[in-house]
CSV table of C-alpha atoms in Angstrom, one decimal:
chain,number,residue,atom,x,y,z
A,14,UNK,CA,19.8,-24.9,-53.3
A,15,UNK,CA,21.6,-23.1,-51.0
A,16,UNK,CA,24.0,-19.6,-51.8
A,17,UNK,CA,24.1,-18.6,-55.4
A,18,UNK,CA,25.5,-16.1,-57.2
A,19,UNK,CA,22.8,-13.9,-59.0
A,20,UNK,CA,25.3,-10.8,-60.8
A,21,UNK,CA,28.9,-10.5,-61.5
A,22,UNK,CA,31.4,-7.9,-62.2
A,23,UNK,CA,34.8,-7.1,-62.4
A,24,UNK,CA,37.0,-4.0,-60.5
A,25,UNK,CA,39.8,-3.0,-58.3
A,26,UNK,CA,38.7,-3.6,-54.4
A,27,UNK,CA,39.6,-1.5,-51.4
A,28,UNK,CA,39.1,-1.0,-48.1
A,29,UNK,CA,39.5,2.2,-45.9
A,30,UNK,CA,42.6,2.7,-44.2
A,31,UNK,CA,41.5,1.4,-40.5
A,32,UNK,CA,44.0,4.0,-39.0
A,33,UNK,CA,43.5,7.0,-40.7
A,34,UNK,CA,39.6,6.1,-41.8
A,35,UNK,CA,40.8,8.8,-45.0
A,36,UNK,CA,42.9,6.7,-47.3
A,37,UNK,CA,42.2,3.7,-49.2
A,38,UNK,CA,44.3,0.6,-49.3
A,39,UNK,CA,44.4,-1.7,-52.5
A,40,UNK,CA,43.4,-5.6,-51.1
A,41,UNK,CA,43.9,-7.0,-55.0
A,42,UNK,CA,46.7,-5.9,-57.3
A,43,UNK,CA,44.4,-6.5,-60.2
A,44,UNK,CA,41.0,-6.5,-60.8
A,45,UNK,CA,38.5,-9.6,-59.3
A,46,UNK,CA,34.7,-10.7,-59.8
A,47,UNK,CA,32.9,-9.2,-57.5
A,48,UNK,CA,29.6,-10.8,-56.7
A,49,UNK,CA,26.6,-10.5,-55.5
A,50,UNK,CA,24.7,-13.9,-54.1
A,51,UNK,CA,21.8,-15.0,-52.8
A,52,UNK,CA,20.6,-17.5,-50.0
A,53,UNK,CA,17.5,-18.6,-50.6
A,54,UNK,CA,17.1,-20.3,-47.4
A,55,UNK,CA,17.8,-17.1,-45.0
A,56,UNK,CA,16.3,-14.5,-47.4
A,57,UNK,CA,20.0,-13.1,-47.6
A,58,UNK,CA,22.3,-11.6,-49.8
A,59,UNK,CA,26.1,-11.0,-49.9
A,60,UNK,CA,28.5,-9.0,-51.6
A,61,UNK,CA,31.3,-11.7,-52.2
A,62,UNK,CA,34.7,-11.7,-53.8
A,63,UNK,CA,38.2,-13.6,-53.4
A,64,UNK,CA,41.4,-13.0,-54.6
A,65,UNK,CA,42.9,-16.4,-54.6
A,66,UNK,CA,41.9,-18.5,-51.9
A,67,UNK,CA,41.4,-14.9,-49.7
A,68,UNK,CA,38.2,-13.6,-49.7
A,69,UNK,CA,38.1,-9.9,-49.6
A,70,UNK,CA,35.3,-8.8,-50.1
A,71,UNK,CA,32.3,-10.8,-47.5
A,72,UNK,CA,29.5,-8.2,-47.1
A,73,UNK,CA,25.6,-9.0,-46.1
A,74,UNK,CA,23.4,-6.4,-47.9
A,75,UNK,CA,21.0,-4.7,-45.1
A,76,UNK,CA,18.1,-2.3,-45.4
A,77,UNK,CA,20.3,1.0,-44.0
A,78,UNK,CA,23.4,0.6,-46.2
A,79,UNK,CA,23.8,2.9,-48.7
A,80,UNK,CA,26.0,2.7,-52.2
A,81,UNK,CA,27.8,5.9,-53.0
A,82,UNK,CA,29.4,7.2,-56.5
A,83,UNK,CA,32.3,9.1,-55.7
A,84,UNK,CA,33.4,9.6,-59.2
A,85,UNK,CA,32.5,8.6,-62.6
A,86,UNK,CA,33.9,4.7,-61.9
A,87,UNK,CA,34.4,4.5,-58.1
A,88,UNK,CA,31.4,3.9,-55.5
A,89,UNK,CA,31.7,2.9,-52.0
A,90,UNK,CA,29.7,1.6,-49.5
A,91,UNK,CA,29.6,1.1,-45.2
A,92,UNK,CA,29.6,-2.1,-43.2
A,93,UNK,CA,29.4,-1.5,-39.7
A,94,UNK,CA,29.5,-5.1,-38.9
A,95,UNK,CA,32.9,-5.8,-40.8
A,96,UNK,CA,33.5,-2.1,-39.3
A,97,UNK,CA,35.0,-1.1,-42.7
A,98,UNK,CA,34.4,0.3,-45.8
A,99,UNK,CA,34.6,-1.0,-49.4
A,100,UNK,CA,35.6,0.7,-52.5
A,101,UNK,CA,35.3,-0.6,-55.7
A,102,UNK,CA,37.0,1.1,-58.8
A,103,UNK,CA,35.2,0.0,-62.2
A,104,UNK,CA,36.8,0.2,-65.9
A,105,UNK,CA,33.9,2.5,-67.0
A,106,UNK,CA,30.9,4.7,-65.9
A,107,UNK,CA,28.6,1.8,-67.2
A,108,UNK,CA,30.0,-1.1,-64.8
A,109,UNK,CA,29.6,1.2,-62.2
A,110,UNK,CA,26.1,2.1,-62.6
A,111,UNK,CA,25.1,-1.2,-63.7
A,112,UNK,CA,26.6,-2.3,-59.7
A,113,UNK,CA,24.9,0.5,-58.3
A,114,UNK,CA,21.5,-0.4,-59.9
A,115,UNK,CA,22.3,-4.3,-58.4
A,116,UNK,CA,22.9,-2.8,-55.2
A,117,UNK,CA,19.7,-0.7,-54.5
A,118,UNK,CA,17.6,-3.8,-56.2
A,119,UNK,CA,18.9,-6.1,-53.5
A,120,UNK,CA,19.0,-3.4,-50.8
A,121,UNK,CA,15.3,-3.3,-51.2
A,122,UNK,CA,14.9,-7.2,-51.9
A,123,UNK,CA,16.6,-7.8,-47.9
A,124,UNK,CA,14.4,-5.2,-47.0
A,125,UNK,CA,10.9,-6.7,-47.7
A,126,UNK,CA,12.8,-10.0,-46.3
A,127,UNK,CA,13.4,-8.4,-43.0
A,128,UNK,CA,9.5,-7.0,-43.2
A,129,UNK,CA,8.6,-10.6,-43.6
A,130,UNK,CA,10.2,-12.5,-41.4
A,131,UNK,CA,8.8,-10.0,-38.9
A,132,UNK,CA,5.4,-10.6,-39.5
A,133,UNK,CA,5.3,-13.7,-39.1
A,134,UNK,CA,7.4,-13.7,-35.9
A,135,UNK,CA,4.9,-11.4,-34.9
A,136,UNK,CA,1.9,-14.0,-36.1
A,137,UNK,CA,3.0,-16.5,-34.1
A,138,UNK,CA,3.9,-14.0,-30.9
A,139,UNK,CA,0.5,-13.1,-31.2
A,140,UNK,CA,-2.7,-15.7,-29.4
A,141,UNK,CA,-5.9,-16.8,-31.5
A,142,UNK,CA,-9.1,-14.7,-31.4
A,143,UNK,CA,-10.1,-17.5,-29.6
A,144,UNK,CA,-7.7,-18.0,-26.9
A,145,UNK,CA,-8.1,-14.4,-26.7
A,146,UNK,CA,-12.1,-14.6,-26.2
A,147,UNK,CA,-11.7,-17.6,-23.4
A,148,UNK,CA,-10.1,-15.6,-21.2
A,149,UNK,CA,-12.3,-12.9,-20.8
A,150,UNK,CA,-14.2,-12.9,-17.3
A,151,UNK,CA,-18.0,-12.5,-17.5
A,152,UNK,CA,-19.6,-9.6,-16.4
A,153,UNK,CA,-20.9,-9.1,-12.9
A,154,UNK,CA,-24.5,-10.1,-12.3
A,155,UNK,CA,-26.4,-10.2,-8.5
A,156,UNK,CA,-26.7,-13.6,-9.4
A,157,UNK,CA,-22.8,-14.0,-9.8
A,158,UNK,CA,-22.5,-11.9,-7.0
A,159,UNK,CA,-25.1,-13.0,-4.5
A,160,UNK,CA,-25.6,-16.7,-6.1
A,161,UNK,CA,-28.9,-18.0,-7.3
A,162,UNK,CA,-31.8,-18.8,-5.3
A,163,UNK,CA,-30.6,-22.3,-4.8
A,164,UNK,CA,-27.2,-21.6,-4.1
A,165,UNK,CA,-27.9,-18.9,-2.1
A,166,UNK,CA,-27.3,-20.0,1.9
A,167,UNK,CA,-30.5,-19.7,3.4
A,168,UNK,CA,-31.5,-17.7,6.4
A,169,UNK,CA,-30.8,-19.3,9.5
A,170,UNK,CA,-32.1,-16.8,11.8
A,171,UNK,CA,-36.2,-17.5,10.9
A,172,UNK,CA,-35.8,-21.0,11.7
A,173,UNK,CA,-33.9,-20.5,15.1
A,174,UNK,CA,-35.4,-21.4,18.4
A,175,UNK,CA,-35.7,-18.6,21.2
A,176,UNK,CA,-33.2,-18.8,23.7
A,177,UNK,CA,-34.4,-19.7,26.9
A,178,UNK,CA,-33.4,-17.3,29.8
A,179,UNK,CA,-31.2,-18.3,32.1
A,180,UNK,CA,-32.3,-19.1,35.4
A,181,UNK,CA,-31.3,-17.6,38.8
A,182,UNK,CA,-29.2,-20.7,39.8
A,183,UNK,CA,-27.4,-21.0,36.0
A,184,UNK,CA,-26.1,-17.0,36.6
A,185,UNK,CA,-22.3,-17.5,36.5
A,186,UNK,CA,-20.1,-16.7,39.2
A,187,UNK,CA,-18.4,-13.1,38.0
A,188,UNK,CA,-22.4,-12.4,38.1
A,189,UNK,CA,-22.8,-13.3,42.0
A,190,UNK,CA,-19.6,-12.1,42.9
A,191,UNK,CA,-20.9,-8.3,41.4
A,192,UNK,CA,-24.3,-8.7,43.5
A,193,UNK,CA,-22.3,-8.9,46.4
A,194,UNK,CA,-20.1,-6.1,45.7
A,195,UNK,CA,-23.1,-4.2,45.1
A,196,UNK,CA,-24.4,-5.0,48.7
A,197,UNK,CA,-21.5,-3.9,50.7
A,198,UNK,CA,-21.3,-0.7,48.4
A,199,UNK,CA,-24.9,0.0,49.6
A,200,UNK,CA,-23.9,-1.5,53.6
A,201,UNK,CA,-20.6,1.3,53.4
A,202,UNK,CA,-22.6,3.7,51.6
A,203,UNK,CA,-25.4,4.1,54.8
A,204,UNK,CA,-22.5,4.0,57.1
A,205,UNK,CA,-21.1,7.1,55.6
A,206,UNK,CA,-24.0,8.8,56.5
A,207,UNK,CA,-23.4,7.8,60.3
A,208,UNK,CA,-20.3,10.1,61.3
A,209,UNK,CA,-18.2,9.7,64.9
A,210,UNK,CA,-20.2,12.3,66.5
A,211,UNK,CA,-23.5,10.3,65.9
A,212,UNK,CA,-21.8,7.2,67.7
A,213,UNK,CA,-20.1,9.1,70.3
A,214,UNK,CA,-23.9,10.0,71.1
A,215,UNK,CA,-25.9,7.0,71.1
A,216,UNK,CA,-22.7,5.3,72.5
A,217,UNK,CA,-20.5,2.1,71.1
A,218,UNK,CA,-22.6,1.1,68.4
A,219,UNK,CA,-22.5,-2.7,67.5
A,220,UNK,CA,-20.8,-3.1,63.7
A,221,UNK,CA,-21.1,-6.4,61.6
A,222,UNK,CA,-18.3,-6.1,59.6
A,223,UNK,CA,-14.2,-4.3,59.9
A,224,UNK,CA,-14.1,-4.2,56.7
A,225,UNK,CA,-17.1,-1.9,56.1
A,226,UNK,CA,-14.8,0.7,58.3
A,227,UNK,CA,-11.2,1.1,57.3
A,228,UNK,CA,-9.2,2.7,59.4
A,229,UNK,CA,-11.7,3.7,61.6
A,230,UNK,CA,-11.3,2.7,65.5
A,231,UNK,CA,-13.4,-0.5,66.4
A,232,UNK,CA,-12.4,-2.6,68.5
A,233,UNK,CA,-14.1,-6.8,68.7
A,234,UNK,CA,-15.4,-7.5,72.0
A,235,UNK,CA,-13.3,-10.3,74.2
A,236,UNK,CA,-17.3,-11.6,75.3
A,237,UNK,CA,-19.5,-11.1,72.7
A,238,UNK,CA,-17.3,-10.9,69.6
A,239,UNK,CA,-18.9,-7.9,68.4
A,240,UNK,CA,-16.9,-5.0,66.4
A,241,UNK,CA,-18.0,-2.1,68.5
A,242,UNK,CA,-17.4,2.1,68.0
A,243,UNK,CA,-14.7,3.3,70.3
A,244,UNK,CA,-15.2,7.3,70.2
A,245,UNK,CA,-12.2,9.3,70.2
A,246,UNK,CA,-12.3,12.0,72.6
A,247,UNK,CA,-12.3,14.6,69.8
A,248,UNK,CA,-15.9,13.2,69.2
A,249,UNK,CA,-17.0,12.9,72.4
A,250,UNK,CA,-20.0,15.6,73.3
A,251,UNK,CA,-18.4,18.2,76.0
């Protein structure tokens, strides 16, 4: 059906003066219907009037507006979104209250609407009990947390074989290389024990190796190849 007017009246319209915001302009030189209308399809009503072909008067009713009698036949009202304000100035006390009456009615009408329409926004915003239910996790259990007896990986380490040990020839490398280093640790470490006044004494003592002495004085024989002791004469016996 559309917009339809649901209450008429008659009076003198103004609006506030938008430079003072004190003093009311006249928009019609006589009095015009004013009307109120409904729209049944948006759960909306309007405060409508023309003069002519002009409409000056085009005001949606909301919950937070407010009608005011200022005197015995004028009332007023706010519109923050046409950022003006309306006066209406009625022939007597009785069309005035009659419109105010119309007014609050409506006022409440748009505000059940609004409470409404919410709701079932807020239906439809809102997921099923059910939806709800199928996303919840189940609690923790061993057997979520461990697995079941069949899922459960079984214990390798019972079954296992005993590792053979290795042999003497399958002993890596680093391994023979450190036995080794261990013998001529144990070669230099009797040597220590033989100081220069000990070889001065029994004489040039045959060595094996140079390397077990560093930087002591040997000397490799030209016939024999040996590494021999060459006493210094600060170890020789006086």
């Amino acid at each position: 059906m559309g917009e339809q007017p649901i209450f008429s009246t008659r009076a003198h319209v103004f609006q506030i003066d938008p430079n003072t915001k004190k003093n009311w302009v006249p928009t019609s030189k006589h009095a015009v219907t004013v009307s109120y209308f409904y729209d049944s399809t948006r759960n909306v009503y309007r405060i409508i009037s023309l003069d002519g072909s002009k409409a000056i008067i085009n005001s949606t009713i909301t919950p937070n507006m407010t009608f005011t009698k200022t005197s015995q036949k004028f009332g007023q009202w706010a519109d923050s979104r046409a950022n003006t304000v309306y006066g209406l100035g009625f022939s007597s006390e009785h069309h005035l209250s009659k419109f105010a009456e119309k007014f609050q009615e409506f006022k409440e009408a748009a505000r059940l609407a609004k409470e409404k329409s919410q709701e079932k926004m807020e239906l439809t915003s809102t997921p099923s009990q059910e939806s709800a239910g199928g996303d919840l996790q189940s609690p923790l259990t061993p057997e979520s947390i461990n697995g079941t007896d069949d899922e459960r990986t079984p214990d390798v380490t019972q079954n296992a074989e005993p590792r053979a040990e290795p042999t003497q020839n399958a002993l890596p490398f680093a391994h023979r290389v450190t036995e080794r280093q261990r013998q001529r640790e144990r070669e230099r470490s009797s040597i220590r024990w033989f100081t220069p006044q000990l070889a001065a004494t029994a004489g040039a003592m045959p060595i094996q190796s140079e390397e077990l002495l560093p930087g002591l004085p040997v000397q490799r024989s030209a016939n024999t190849g040996r590494l021999n002791w060459l006493p210094s004469k600060e170890t020789m016996p006086s």
